[in-house]
Amino acid sequence: MAYLPIENHGVIGDLHSCALVGIDGTIDWCCLPYFDSPSVFCSILDEKKGGSFAISATDAVARKQMYLPDSNILLTRSFAKHGLGQVEDFMPIIPRLNRTKHIHQIVRIVSCIRGEIEYTLECTPAFNYARNKHKLQRKGSNVLFETEGGFGYGLVSPIALSPKKSKLGDGVSVTFTLREGERLAFVFFSYRANEDNPLEMLGDPLRHRDDTHNYWQRWIARCNYHGRWSEMVYRSALTLKMLTFEPTGAIIASPTMCLPEEIGGGRNWDYRYTWVRDASFTLYALMRIGYTEEAGAFMNWLEQRCQEVDTNSDHPLRLMYGIHGEHALDEIELPHLEGYRGSSPVRVGNGAYDQLQLDIYGEWMD
């Protein structure tokens, strides 16, 4: 698998984390269950070691990505010699009332719009930035990936999957053909390791699709901008909303880490945290178009950071924090990953957390 241009990706999210989906149908970046969790798929940072989840048309001659109008449900269409196929990707938005049962999911609905089309699915996770080994456990046509840490992972499939050898542990693959009107739904998910029956808690993926579509449409309907640039404003607002961490109100700078400022360069940083400066710009944009709830949640998060201030510290207020309010974001390098198109080093954490930048006090007051 070659590295896709960064711009040839769409992003999906559930207000807890995000995933990047390439125009070829490959998820090459995802951290679950949270934005700052260790990666599950990171082939965007190492095409050989990083792991990915691909559902790709085997004989596509052209591809196109778009979002369903007024939503963050991503469509990847593949034009083949004998047909037209589509993969719908989204992460279900689970209502707050059901949060205790929240299993984080990536739903991928594959359908044939015209003629017939062949797809190949390959799911080869590489947990903890491709550092942890895992074991594959079969549950009928479904599989669970057992690895270290407090979370487990799995893949729900309506068709039988074959094992695919991988250095850190087996993945799975299958090739299938769909005819016009047919569709299959695949669900990759994370769950707390102490859950006895995670497969029974997933729900219906088609129902999740409708609920998630309705959530995003209701949210964007509150936008008070209705000018000539509505389509671009709505898409920007929906993207900014995806960068909010609903449990705390934090707003991240980016869902990714270590994508380079220049190809082959070393200025590659982890931006999955909250910079007070960047978040203030995001809030300003959202408030201009009528979104005050996000501002209120972020202000509550800021107040908690103020309550934690150590007046004896050299930096009583930080320029950046973790999404759960962490103060120390120690930076380490991952030399086993080559970086996007050889852009190394790959870093986790961000050493800038301890810098003194006086402009942040203006952003706090603003």
PDB file of N, CA and C in Angstrom, residues 281-330:
ATOM      1  N   PHE A 281     -10.055  30.277  18.949  1.00  0.00           N
ATOM      2  CA  PHE A 281     -10.432  30.601  17.570  1.00  0.00           C
ATOM      3  C   PHE A 281     -11.601  29.733  17.107  1.00  0.00           C
ATOM      4  N   THR A 282     -11.567  28.449  17.469  1.00  0.00           N
ATOM      5  CA  THR A 282     -12.669  27.549  17.115  1.00  0.00           C
ATOM      6  C   THR A 282     -13.968  28.025  17.738  1.00  0.00           C
ATOM      7  N   LEU A 283     -13.911  28.391  19.025  1.00  0.00           N
ATOM      8  CA  LEU A 283     -15.119  28.859  19.709  1.00  0.00           C
ATOM      9  C   LEU A 283     -15.642  30.147  19.092  1.00  0.00           C
ATOM     10  N   TYR A 284     -14.731  31.034  18.734  1.00  0.00           N
ATOM     11  CA  TYR A 284     -15.154  32.291  18.112  1.00  0.00           C
ATOM     12  C   TYR A 284     -15.927  32.007  16.830  1.00  0.00           C
ATOM     13  N   ALA A 285     -15.408  31.076  16.019  1.00  0.00           N
ATOM     14  CA  ALA A 285     -16.080  30.735  14.763  1.00  0.00           C
ATOM     15  C   ALA A 285     -17.451  30.126  15.024  1.00  0.00           C
ATOM     16  N   LEU A 286     -17.537  29.209  15.984  1.00  0.00           N
ATOM     17  CA  LEU A 286     -18.815  28.554  16.269  1.00  0.00           C
ATOM     18  C   LEU A 286     -19.832  29.532  16.852  1.00  0.00           C
ATOM     19  N   MET A 287     -19.374  30.421  17.728  1.00  0.00           N
ATOM     20  CA  MET A 287     -20.306  31.378  18.330  1.00  0.00           C
ATOM     21  C   MET A 287     -20.827  32.366  17.292  1.00  0.00           C
ATOM     22  N   ARG A 288     -20.009  32.712  16.307  1.00  0.00           N
ATOM     23  CA  ARG A 288     -20.452  33.640  15.260  1.00  0.00           C
ATOM     24  C   ARG A 288     -21.647  33.091  14.486  1.00  0.00           C
ATOM     25  N   ILE A 289     -21.779  31.765  14.440  1.00  0.00           N
ATOM     26  CA  ILE A 289     -22.880  31.174  13.671  1.00  0.00           C
ATOM     27  C   ILE A 289     -23.914  30.511  14.584  1.00  0.00           C
ATOM     28  N   GLY A 290     -23.891  30.906  15.872  1.00  0.00           N
ATOM     29  CA  GLY A 290     -25.001  30.543  16.739  1.00  0.00           C
ATOM     30  C   GLY A 290     -24.807  29.388  17.689  1.00  0.00           C
ATOM     31  N   TYR A 291     -23.594  28.853  17.795  1.00  0.00           N
ATOM     32  CA  TYR A 291     -23.386  27.678  18.652  1.00  0.00           C
ATOM     33  C   TYR A 291     -22.791  28.105  19.996  1.00  0.00           C
ATOM     34  N   THR A 292     -23.648  28.252  20.983  1.00  0.00           N
ATOM     35  CA  THR A 292     -23.215  28.672  22.318  1.00  0.00           C
ATOM     36  C   THR A 292     -23.033  27.498  23.271  1.00  0.00           C
ATOM     37  N   GLU A 293     -23.658  26.366  22.987  1.00  0.00           N
ATOM     38  CA  GLU A 293     -23.539  25.211  23.881  1.00  0.00           C
ATOM     39  C   GLU A 293     -22.092  24.727  23.959  1.00  0.00           C
ATOM     40  N   GLU A 294     -21.412  24.687  22.816  1.00  0.00           N
ATOM     41  CA  GLU A 294     -20.015  24.268  22.794  1.00  0.00           C
ATOM     42  C   GLU A 294     -19.147  25.247  23.580  1.00  0.00           C
ATOM     43  N   ALA A 295     -19.468  26.543  23.482  1.00  0.00           N
ATOM     44  CA  ALA A 295     -18.722  27.552  24.235  1.00  0.00           C
ATOM     45  C   ALA A 295     -18.911  27.358  25.729  1.00  0.00           C
ATOM     46  N   GLY A 296     -20.136  27.076  26.151  1.00  0.00           N
ATOM     47  CA  GLY A 296     -20.398  26.852  27.567  1.00  0.00           C
ATOM     48  C   GLY A 296     -19.659  25.643  28.098  1.00  0.00           C
ATOM     49  N   ALA A 297     -19.629  24.565  27.320  1.00  0.00           N
ATOM     50  CA  ALA A 297     -18.927  23.354  27.749  1.00  0.00           C
ATOM     51  C   ALA A 297     -17.429  23.608  27.865  1.00  0.00           C
ATOM     52  N   PHE A 298     -16.869  24.372  26.907  1.00  0.00           N
ATOM     53  CA  PHE A 298     -15.440  24.652  26.970  1.00  0.00           C
ATOM     54  C   PHE A 298     -15.112  25.573  28.139  1.00  0.00           C
ATOM     55  N   MET A 299     -15.969  26.545  28.429  1.00  0.00           N
ATOM     56  CA  MET A 299     -15.730  27.431  29.570  1.00  0.00           C
ATOM     57  C   MET A 299     -15.749  26.649  30.879  1.00  0.00           C
ATOM     58  N   ASN A 300     -16.638  25.679  30.991  1.00  0.00           N
ATOM     59  CA  ASN A 300     -16.633  24.828  32.186  1.00  0.00           C
ATOM     60  C   ASN A 300     -15.317  24.069  32.301  1.00  0.00           C
ATOM     61  N   TRP A 301     -14.821  23.608  31.167  1.00  0.00           N
ATOM     62  CA  TRP A 301     -13.543  22.899  31.158  1.00  0.00           C
ATOM     63  C   TRP A 301     -12.403  23.838  31.570  1.00  0.00           C
ATOM     64  N   LEU A 302     -12.434  25.086  31.084  1.00  0.00           N
ATOM     65  CA  LEU A 302     -11.415  26.061  31.472  1.00  0.00           C
ATOM     66  C   LEU A 302     -11.479  26.380  32.960  1.00  0.00           C
ATOM     67  N   GLU A 303     -12.679  26.510  33.496  1.00  0.00           N
ATOM     68  CA  GLU A 303     -12.826  26.791  34.925  1.00  0.00           C
ATOM     69  C   GLU A 303     -12.204  25.685  35.769  1.00  0.00           C
ATOM     70  N   GLN A 304     -12.360  24.453  35.331  1.00  0.00           N
ATOM     71  CA  GLN A 304     -11.739  23.344  36.056  1.00  0.00           C
ATOM     72  C   GLN A 304     -10.224  23.451  36.023  1.00  0.00           C
ATOM     73  N   ARG A 305      -9.671  23.886  34.904  1.00  0.00           N
ATOM     74  CA  ARG A 305      -8.214  24.062  34.824  1.00  0.00           C
ATOM     75  C   ARG A 305      -7.767  25.179  35.768  1.00  0.00           C
ATOM     76  N   CYS A 306      -8.568  26.243  35.888  1.00  0.00           N
ATOM     77  CA  CYS A 306      -8.227  27.330  36.808  1.00  0.00           C
ATOM     78  C   CYS A 306      -8.231  26.844  38.254  1.00  0.00           C
ATOM     79  N   GLN A 307      -9.171  25.988  38.587  1.00  0.00           N
ATOM     80  CA  GLN A 307      -9.254  25.461  39.945  1.00  0.00           C
ATOM     81  C   GLN A 307      -8.067  24.572  40.288  1.00  0.00           C
ATOM     82  N   GLU A 308      -7.393  24.065  39.273  1.00  0.00           N
ATOM     83  CA  GLU A 308      -6.248  23.184  39.494  1.00  0.00           C
ATOM     84  C   GLU A 308      -4.927  23.943  39.550  1.00  0.00           C
ATOM     85  N   VAL A 309      -4.961  25.261  39.413  1.00  0.00           N
ATOM     86  CA  VAL A 309      -3.742  26.052  39.301  1.00  0.00           C
ATOM     87  C   VAL A 309      -2.878  25.897  40.550  1.00  0.00           C
ATOM     88  N   ASP A 310      -1.599  25.663  40.315  1.00  0.00           N
ATOM     89  CA  ASP A 310      -0.597  25.641  41.377  1.00  0.00           C
ATOM     90  C   ASP A 310       0.123  26.984  41.348  1.00  0.00           C
ATOM     91  N   THR A 311      -0.160  27.831  42.328  1.00  0.00           N
ATOM     92  CA  THR A 311       0.413  29.181  42.333  1.00  0.00           C
ATOM     93  C   THR A 311       1.920  29.170  42.545  1.00  0.00           C
ATOM     94  N   ASN A 312       2.465  28.045  42.991  1.00  0.00           N
ATOM     95  CA  ASN A 312       3.913  27.947  43.184  1.00  0.00           C
ATOM     96  C   ASN A 312       4.640  27.501  41.917  1.00  0.00           C
ATOM     97  N   SER A 313       3.876  27.198  40.888  1.00  0.00           N
ATOM     98  CA  SER A 313       4.472  26.728  39.638  1.00  0.00           C
ATOM     99  C   SER A 313       4.991  27.900  38.820  1.00  0.00           C
ATOM    100  N   ASP A 314       6.019  27.630  38.003  1.00  0.00           N
ATOM    101  CA  ASP A 314       6.522  28.658  37.090  1.00  0.00           C
ATOM    102  C   ASP A 314       5.486  28.995  36.023  1.00  0.00           C
ATOM    103  N   HIS A 315       4.622  28.037  35.700  1.00  0.00           N
ATOM    104  CA  HIS A 315       3.595  28.228  34.679  1.00  0.00           C
ATOM    105  C   HIS A 315       2.242  27.853  35.270  1.00  0.00           C
ATOM    106  N   PRO A 316       1.629  28.748  36.048  1.00  0.00           N
ATOM    107  CA  PRO A 316       0.363  28.381  36.705  1.00  0.00           C
ATOM    108  C   PRO A 316      -0.741  28.017  35.724  1.00  0.00           C
ATOM    109  N   LEU A 317      -0.750  28.658  34.550  1.00  0.00           N
ATOM    110  CA  LEU A 317      -1.695  28.290  33.497  1.00  0.00           C
ATOM    111  C   LEU A 317      -0.904  27.782  32.301  1.00  0.00           C
ATOM    112  N   ARG A 318      -1.348  26.676  31.738  1.00  0.00           N
ATOM    113  CA  ARG A 318      -0.640  26.059  30.622  1.00  0.00           C
ATOM    114  C   ARG A 318      -1.162  26.579  29.285  1.00  0.00           C
ATOM    115  N   LEU A 319      -0.313  26.536  28.283  1.00  0.00           N
ATOM    116  CA  LEU A 319      -0.782  26.901  26.950  1.00  0.00           C
ATOM    117  C   LEU A 319      -1.565  25.765  26.315  1.00  0.00           C
ATOM    118  N   MET A 320      -1.422  24.529  26.853  1.00  0.00           N
ATOM    119  CA  MET A 320      -2.123  23.377  26.299  1.00  0.00           C
ATOM    120  C   MET A 320      -2.359  22.345  27.389  1.00  0.00           C
ATOM    121  N   TYR A 321      -3.384  21.511  27.145  1.00  0.00           N
ATOM    122  CA  TYR A 321      -3.763  20.466  28.096  1.00  0.00           C
ATOM    123  C   TYR A 321      -4.211  19.232  27.321  1.00  0.00           C
ATOM    124  N   GLY A 322      -4.239  18.109  28.032  1.00  0.00           N
ATOM    125  CA  GLY A 322      -4.865  16.920  27.479  1.00  0.00           C
ATOM    126  C   GLY A 322      -6.375  17.051  27.512  1.00  0.00           C
ATOM    127  N   ILE A 323      -7.070  16.193  26.776  1.00  0.00           N
ATOM    128  CA  ILE A 323      -8.524  16.331  26.653  1.00  0.00           C
ATOM    129  C   ILE A 323      -9.255  16.029  27.952  1.00  0.00           C
ATOM    130  N   HIS A 324      -8.597  15.307  28.858  1.00  0.00           N
ATOM    131  CA  HIS A 324      -9.184  15.072  30.176  1.00  0.00           C
ATOM    132  C   HIS A 324      -8.629  16.051  31.213  1.00  0.00           C
ATOM    133  N   GLY A 325      -7.874  17.055  30.750  1.00  0.00           N
ATOM    134  CA  GLY A 325      -7.313  18.047  31.659  1.00  0.00           C
ATOM    135  C   GLY A 325      -5.894  17.768  32.090  1.00  0.00           C
ATOM    136  N   GLU A 326      -5.220  16.808  31.474  1.00  0.00           N
ATOM    137  CA  GLU A 326      -3.856  16.480  31.871  1.00  0.00           C
ATOM    138  C   GLU A 326      -2.928  17.682  31.675  1.00  0.00           C
ATOM    139  N   HIS A 327      -2.015  17.862  32.615  1.00  0.00           N
ATOM    140  CA  HIS A 327      -1.060  18.966  32.541  1.00  0.00           C
ATOM    141  C   HIS A 327       0.243  18.535  31.868  1.00  0.00           C
ATOM    142  N   ALA A 328       0.729  17.344  32.185  1.00  0.00           N
ATOM    143  CA  ALA A 328       1.993  16.847  31.645  1.00  0.00           C
ATOM    144  C   ALA A 328       1.716  15.968  30.432  1.00  0.00           C
ATOM    145  N   LEU A 329       2.280  16.347  29.297  1.00  0.00           N
ATOM    146  CA  LEU A 329       2.082  15.610  28.041  1.00  0.00           C
ATOM    147  C   LEU A 329       3.449  15.216  27.498  1.00  0.00           C
ATOM    148  N   ASP A 330       4.139  14.401  28.274  1.00  0.00           N
ATOM    149  CA  ASP A 330       5.524  14.057  27.968  1.00  0.00           C
ATOM    150  C   ASP A 330       5.664  13.505  26.554  1.00  0.00           C
TER     151      ASP A 330
END
